[in-house]
PDB file of C-alpha atoms in Angstrom:
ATOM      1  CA  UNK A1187       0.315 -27.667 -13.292  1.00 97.00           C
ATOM      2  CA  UNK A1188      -2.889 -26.801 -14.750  1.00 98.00           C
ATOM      3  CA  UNK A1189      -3.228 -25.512 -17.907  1.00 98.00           C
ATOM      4  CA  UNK A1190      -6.534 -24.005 -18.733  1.00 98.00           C
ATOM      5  CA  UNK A1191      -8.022 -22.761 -22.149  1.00 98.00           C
ATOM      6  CA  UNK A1192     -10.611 -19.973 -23.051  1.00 98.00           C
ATOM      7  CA  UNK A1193     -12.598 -19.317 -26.169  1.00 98.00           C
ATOM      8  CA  UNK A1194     -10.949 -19.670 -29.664  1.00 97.00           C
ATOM      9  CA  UNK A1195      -7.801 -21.056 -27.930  1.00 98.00           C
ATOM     10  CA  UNK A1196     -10.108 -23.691 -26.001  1.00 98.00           C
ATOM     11  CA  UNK A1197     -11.720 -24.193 -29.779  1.00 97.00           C
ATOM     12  CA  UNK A1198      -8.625 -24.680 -31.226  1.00 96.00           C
ATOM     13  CA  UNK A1199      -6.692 -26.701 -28.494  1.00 97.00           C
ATOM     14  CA  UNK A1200      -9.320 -29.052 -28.761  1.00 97.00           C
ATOM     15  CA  UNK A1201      -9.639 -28.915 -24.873  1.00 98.00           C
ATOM     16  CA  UNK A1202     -10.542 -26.788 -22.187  1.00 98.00           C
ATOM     17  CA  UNK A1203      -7.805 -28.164 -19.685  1.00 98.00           C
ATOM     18  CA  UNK A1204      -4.770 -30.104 -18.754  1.00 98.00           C
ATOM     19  CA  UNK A1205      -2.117 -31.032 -16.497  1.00 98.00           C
ATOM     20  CA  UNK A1206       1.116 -30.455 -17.950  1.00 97.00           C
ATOM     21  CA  UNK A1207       4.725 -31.309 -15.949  1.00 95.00           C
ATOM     22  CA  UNK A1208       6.713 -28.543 -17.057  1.00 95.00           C
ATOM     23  CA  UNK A1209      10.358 -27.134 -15.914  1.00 94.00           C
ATOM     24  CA  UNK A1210      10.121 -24.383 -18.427  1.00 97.00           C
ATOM     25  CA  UNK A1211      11.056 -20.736 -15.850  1.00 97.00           C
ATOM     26  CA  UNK A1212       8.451 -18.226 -17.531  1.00 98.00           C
ATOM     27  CA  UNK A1213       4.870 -18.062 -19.177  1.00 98.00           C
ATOM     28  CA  UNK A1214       6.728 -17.552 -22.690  1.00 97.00           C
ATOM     29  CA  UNK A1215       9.275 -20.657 -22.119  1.00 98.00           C
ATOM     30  CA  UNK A1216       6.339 -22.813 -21.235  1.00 98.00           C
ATOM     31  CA  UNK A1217       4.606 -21.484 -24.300  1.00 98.00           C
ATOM     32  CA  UNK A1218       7.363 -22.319 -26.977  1.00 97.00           C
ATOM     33  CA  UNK A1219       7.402 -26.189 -24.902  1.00 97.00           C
ATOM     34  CA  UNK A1220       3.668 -26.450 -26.060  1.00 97.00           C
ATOM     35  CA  UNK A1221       4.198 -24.913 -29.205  1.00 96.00           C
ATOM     36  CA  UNK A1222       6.980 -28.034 -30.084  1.00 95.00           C
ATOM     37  CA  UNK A1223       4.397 -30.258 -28.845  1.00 94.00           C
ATOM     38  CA  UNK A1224       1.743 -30.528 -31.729  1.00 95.00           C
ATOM     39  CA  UNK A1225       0.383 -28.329 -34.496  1.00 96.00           C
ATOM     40  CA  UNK A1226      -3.005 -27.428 -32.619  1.00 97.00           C
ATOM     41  CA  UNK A1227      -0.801 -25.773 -30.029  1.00 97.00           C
ATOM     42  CA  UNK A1228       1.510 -24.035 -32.686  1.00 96.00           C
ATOM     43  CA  UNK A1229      -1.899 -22.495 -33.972  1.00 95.00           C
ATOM     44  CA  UNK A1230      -3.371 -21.452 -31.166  1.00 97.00           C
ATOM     45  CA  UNK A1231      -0.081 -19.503 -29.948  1.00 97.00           C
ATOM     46  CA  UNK A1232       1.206 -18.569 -33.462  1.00 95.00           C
ATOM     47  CA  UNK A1233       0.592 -14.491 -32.220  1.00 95.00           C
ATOM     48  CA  UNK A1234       1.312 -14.309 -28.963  1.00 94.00           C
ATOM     49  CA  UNK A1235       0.045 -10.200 -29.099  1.00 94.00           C
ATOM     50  CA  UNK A1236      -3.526 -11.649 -29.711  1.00 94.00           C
ATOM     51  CA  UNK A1237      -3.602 -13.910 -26.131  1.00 97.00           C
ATOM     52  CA  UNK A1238      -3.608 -12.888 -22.805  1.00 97.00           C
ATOM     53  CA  UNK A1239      -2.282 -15.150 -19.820  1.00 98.00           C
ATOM     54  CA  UNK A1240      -3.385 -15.720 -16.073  1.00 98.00           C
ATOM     55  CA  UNK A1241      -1.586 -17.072 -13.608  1.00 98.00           C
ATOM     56  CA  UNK A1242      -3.186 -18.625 -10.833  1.00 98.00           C
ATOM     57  CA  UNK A1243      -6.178 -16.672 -12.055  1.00 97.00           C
ATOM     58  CA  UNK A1244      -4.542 -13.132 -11.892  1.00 96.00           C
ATOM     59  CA  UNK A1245      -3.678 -11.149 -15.157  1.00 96.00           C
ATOM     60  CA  UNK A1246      -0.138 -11.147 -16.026  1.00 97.00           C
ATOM     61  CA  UNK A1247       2.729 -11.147 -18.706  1.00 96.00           C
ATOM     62  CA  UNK A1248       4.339 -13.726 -20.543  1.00 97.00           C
ATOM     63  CA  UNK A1249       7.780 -12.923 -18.527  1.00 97.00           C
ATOM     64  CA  UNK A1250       6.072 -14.482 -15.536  1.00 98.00           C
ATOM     65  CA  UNK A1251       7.607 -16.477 -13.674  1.00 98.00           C
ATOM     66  CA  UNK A1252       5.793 -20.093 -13.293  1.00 97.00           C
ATOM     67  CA  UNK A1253       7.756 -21.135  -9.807  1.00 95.00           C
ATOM     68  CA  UNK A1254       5.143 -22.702  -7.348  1.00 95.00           C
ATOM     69  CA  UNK A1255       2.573 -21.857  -9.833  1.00 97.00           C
ATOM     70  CA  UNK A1256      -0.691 -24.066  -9.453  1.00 97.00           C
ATOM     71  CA  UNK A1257      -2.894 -23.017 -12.792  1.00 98.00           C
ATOM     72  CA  UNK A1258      -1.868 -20.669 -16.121  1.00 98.00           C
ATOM     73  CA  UNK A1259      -4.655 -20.036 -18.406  1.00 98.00           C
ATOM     74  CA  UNK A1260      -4.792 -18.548 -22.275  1.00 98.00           C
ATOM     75  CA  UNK A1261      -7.349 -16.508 -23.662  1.00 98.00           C
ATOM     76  CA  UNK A1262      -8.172 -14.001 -25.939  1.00 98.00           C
ATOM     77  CA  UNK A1263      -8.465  -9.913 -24.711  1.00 97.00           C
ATOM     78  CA  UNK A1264     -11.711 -10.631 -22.820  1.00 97.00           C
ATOM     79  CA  UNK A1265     -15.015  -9.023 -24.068  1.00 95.00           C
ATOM     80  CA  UNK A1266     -17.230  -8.600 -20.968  1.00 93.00           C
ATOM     81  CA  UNK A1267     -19.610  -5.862 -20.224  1.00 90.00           C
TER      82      UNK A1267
ATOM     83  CA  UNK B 620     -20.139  -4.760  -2.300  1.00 96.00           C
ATOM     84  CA  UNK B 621     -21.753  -7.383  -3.709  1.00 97.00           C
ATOM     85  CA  UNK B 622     -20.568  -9.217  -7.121  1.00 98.00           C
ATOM     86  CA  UNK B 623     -22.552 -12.318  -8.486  1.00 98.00           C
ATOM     87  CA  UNK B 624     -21.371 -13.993 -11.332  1.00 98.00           C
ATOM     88  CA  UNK B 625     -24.788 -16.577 -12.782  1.00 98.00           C
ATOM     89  CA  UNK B 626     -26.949 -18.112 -15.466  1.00 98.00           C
ATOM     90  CA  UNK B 627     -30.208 -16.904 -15.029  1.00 98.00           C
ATOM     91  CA  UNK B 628     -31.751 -13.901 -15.699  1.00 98.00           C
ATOM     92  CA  UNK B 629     -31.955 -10.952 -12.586  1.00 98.00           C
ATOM     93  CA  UNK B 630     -34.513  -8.806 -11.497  1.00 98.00           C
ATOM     94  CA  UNK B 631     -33.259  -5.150 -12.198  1.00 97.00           C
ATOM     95  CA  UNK B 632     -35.825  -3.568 -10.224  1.00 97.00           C
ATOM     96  CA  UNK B 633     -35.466  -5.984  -7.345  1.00 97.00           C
ATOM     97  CA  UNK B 634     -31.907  -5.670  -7.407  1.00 97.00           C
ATOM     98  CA  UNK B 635     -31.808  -1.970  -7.251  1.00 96.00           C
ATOM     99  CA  UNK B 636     -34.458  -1.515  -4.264  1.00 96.00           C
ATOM    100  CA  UNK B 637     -32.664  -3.692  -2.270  1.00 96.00           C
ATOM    101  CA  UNK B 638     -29.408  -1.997  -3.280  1.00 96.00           C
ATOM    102  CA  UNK B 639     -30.800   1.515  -2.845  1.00 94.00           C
ATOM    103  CA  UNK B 640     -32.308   0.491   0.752  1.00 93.00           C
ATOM    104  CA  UNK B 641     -30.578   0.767   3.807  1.00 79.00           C
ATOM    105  CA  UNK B 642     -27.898   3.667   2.846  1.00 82.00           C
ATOM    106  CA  UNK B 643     -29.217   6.411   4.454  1.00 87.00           C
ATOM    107  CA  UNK B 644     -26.047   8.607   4.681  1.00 92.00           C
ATOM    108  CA  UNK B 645     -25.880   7.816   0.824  1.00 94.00           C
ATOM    109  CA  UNK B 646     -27.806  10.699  -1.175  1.00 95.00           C
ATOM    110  CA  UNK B 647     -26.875   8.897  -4.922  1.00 97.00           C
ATOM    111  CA  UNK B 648     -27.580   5.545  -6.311  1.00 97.00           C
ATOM    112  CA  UNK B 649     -26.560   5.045 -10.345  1.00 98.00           C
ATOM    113  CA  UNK B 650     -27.087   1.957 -12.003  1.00 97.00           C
ATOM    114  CA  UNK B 651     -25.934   0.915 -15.319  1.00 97.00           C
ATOM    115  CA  UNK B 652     -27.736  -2.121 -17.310  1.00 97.00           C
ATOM    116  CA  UNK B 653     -26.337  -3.894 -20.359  1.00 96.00           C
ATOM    117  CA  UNK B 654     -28.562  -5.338 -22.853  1.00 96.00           C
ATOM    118  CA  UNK B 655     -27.839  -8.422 -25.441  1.00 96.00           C
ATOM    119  CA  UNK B 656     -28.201  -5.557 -28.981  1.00 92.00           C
ATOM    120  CA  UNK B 657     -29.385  -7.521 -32.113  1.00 90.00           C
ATOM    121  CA  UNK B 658     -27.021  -7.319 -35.205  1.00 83.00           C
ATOM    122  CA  UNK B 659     -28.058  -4.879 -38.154  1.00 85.00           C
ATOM    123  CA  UNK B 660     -28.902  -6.957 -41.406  1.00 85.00           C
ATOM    124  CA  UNK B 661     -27.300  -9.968 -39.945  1.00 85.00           C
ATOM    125  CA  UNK B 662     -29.921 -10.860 -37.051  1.00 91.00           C
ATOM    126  CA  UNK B 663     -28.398 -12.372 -33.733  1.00 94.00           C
ATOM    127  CA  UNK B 664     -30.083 -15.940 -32.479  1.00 95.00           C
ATOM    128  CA  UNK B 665     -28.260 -15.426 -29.425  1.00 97.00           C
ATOM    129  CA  UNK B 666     -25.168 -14.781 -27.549  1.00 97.00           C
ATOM    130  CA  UNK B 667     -22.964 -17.114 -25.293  1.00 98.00           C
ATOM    131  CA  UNK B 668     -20.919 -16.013 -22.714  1.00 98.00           C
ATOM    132  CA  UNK B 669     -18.351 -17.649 -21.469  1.00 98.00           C
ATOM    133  CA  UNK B 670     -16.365 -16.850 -18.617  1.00 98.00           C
ATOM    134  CA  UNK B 671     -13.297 -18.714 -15.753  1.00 98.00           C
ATOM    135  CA  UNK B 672     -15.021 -19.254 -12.490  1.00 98.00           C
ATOM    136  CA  UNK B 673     -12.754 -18.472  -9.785  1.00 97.00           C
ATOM    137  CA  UNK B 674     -10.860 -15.606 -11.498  1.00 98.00           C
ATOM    138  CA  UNK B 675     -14.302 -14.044 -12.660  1.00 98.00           C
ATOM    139  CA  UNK B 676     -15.752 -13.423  -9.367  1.00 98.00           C
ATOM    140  CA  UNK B 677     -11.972 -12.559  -8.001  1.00 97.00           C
ATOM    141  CA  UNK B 678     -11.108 -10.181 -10.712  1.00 97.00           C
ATOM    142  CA  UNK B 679     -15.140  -8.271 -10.534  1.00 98.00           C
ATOM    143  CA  UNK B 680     -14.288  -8.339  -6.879  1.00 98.00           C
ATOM    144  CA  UNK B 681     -10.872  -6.095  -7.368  1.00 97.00           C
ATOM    145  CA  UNK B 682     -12.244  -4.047  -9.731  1.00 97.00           C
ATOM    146  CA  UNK B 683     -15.577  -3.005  -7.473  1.00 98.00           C
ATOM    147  CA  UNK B 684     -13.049  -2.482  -4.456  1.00 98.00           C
ATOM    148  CA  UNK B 685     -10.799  -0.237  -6.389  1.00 97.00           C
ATOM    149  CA  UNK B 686     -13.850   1.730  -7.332  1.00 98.00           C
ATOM    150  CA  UNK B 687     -15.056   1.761  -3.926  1.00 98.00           C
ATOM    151  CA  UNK B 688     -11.958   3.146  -2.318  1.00 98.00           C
ATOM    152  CA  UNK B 689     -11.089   5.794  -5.019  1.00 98.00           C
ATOM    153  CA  UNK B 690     -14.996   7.394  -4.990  1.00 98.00           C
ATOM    154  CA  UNK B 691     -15.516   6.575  -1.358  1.00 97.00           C
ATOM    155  CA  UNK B 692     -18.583   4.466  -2.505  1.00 98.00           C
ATOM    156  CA  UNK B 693     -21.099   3.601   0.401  1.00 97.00           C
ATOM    157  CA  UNK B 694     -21.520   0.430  -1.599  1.00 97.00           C
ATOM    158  CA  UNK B 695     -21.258  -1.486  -4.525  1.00 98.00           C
ATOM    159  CA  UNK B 696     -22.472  -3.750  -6.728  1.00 98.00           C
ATOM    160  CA  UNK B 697     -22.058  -6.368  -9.967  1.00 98.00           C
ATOM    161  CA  UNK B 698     -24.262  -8.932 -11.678  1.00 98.00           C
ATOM    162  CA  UNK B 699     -22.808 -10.091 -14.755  1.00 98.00           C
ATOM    163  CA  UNK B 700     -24.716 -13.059 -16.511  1.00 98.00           C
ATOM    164  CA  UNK B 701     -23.137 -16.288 -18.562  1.00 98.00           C
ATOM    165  CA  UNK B 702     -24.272 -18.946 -21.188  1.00 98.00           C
ATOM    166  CA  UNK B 703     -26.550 -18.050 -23.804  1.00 98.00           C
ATOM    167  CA  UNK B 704     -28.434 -14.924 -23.987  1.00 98.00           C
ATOM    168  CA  UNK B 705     -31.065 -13.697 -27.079  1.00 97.00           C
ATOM    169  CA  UNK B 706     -31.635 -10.711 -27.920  1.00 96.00           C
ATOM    170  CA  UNK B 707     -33.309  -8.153 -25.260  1.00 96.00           C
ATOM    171  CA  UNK B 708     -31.634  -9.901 -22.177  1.00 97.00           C
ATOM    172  CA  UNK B 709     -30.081  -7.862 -19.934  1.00 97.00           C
ATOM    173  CA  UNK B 710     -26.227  -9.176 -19.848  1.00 97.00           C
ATOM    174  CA  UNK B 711     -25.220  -7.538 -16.585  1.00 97.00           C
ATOM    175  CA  UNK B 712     -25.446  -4.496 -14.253  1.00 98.00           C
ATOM    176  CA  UNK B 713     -23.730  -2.598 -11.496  1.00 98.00           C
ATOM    177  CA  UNK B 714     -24.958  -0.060  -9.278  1.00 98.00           C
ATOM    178  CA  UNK B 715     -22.495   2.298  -7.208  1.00 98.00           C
ATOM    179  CA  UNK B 716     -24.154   4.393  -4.403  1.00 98.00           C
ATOM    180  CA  UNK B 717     -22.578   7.471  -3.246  1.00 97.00           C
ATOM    181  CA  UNK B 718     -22.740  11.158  -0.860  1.00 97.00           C
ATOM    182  CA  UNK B 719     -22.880  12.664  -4.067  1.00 95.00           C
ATOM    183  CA  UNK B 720     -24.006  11.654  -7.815  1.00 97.00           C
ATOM    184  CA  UNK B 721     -20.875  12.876  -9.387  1.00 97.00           C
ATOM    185  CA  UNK B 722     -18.549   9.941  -7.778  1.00 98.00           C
ATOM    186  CA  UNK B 723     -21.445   7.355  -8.488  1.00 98.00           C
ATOM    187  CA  UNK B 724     -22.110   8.222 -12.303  1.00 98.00           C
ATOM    188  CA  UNK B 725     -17.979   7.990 -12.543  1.00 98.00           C
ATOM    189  CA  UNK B 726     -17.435   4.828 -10.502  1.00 98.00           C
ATOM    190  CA  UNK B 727     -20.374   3.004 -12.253  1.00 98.00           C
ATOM    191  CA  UNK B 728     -18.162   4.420 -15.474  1.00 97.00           C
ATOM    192  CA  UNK B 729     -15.127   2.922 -14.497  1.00 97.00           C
ATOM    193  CA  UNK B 730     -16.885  -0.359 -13.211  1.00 97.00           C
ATOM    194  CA  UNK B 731     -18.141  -0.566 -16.934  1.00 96.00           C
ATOM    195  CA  UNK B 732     -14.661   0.444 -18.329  1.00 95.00           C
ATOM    196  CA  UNK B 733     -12.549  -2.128 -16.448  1.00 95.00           C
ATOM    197  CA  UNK B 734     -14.889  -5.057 -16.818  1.00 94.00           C
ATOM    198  CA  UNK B 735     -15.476  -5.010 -20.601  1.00 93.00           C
ATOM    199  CA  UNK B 736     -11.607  -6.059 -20.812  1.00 90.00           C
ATOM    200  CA  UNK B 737     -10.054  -6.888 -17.620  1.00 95.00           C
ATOM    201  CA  UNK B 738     -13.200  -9.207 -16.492  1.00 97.00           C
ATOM    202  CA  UNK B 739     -12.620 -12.749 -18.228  1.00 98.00           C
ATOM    203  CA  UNK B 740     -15.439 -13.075 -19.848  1.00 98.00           C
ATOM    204  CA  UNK B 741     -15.766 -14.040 -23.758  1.00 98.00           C
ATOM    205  CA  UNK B 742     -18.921 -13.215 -26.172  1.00 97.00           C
ATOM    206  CA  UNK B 743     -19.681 -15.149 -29.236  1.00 97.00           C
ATOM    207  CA  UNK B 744     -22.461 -14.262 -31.703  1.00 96.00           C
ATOM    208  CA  UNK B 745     -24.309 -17.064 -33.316  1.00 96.00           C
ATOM    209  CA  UNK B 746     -26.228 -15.488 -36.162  1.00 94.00           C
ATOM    210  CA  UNK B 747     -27.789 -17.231 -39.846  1.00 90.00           C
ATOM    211  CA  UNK B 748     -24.297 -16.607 -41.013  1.00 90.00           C
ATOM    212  CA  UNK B 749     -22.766 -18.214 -38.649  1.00 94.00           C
ATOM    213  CA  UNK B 750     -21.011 -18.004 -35.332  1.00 95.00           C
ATOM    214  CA  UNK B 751     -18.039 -16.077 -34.350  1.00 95.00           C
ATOM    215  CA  UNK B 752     -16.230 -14.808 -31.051  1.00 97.00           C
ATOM    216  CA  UNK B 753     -16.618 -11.239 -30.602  1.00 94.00           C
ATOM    217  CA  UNK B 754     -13.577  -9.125 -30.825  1.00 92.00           C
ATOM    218  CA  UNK B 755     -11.887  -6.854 -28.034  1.00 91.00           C
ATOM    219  CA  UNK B 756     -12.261  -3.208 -29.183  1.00 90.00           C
ATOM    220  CA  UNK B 757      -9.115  -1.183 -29.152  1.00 87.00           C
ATOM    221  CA  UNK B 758     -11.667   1.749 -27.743  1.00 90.00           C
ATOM    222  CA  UNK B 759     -12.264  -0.343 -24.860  1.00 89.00           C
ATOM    223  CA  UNK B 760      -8.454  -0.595 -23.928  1.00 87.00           C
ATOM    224  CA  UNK B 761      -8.043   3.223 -24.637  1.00 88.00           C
ATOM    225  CA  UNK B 762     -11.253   3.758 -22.015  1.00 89.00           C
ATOM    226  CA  UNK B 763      -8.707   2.658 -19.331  1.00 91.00           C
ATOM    227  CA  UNK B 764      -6.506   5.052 -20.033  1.00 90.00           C
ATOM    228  CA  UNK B 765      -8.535   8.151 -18.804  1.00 90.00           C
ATOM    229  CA  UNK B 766      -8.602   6.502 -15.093  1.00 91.00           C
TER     230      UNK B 766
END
């Protein structure tokens, strides 16, 4: 799966993307996986209420489901316009 | 409808004509323009935008077709710019053309409304101080509530 980052969570991920095998069921489950991973990932999601989440590049929720999914991205409320 | 998603700069007044042209049955044309606003006592060098190609042009596209079908829009468009900006730029505009001006002013409205936060784009401000990513508004999430 792809994992891809925006903005301060691209900043402090150190990356802007990844491929990441995963099993974890939902956004959230595949969140606390990365969080375990290293400390750059525990500080980019330490408030989940500040990040927003795509899933194959539509808007969702962090109960999403990640079955079949192709590419989840994390960002921060988006500031177009 | 028409949504571009690019670097360089856009011709407003080129835009528009060729927008405004050709709608005959269409007796309204608003357009809205957004502008790159210096900082007060901190002054901005510029401002980078970044944004997730793919989803960008896919989510702007949504959002213009949802306007189009709820104010029965004859047409409608979206520029929105990325990368760095200074000062004075324009950012990004739409333009909705209707029967009617009342449905165009409120369709360019809700354009604006839904793609300051559900459009994924991200500002950051590099001034003297420093640089910083601009934060969402909670205004701009309480916009969408009136639609």
């Amino acid at each position: 799966m792809d994992v891809l980052y925006f903005a301060w969570v691209r900043e402090r991920i150190g990356i802007p993307r990844e491929k990441v095998e995963t099993s974890a069921a939902t956004v959230a489950d595949f969140v606390a996986e990365l969080r375990s991973r290293e400390e750059r990932y525990e500080l980019a999601f330490s408030d989940l209420t500040a990040l927003r989440v795509a899933v194959d590049q539509k808007l969702t929720d962090f109960d999403a489901p990640l079955d079949g999914v192709r590419e989840v991205a994390f960002f921060p409320p988006m500031t177009g316009g | 409808m028409r949504v571009v998603v690019q670097e360089q700069p856009f011709d407003i007044g080129a835009e528009t004509t060729t927008f405004a042209s050709g709608h005959k049955d269409m007796g309204a044309i608003v357009t809205f323009t957004g502008i790159v606003r210096d900082l007060p006592g901190d002054p901005l060098q510029a401002m980078e935008i970044e944004h997730y190609p793919g989803m960008t042009e896919a989510a702007l596209t949504e959002i213009a077709q949802l306007a189009i079908d709820r104010w029965k829009l004859g047409d409608a468009l979206v520029i929105h710019r990325y990368g760095r900006l200074v000062p004075g730029e324009m950012i990004m505009m739409v333009a909705t053309a209707s029967k009617h001006r009342k449905n165009a002013f409120e369709a360019a409205e809700y354009l604006m409304d839904y793609l300051k936060s559900r459009a994924p784009f991200w500002k950051r401000e590099i001034t003297d101080a420093g640089e910083s990513w601009v934060a969402s508004k909670a205004e701009d999430e309480d916009a969408l509530t009136r639609w």
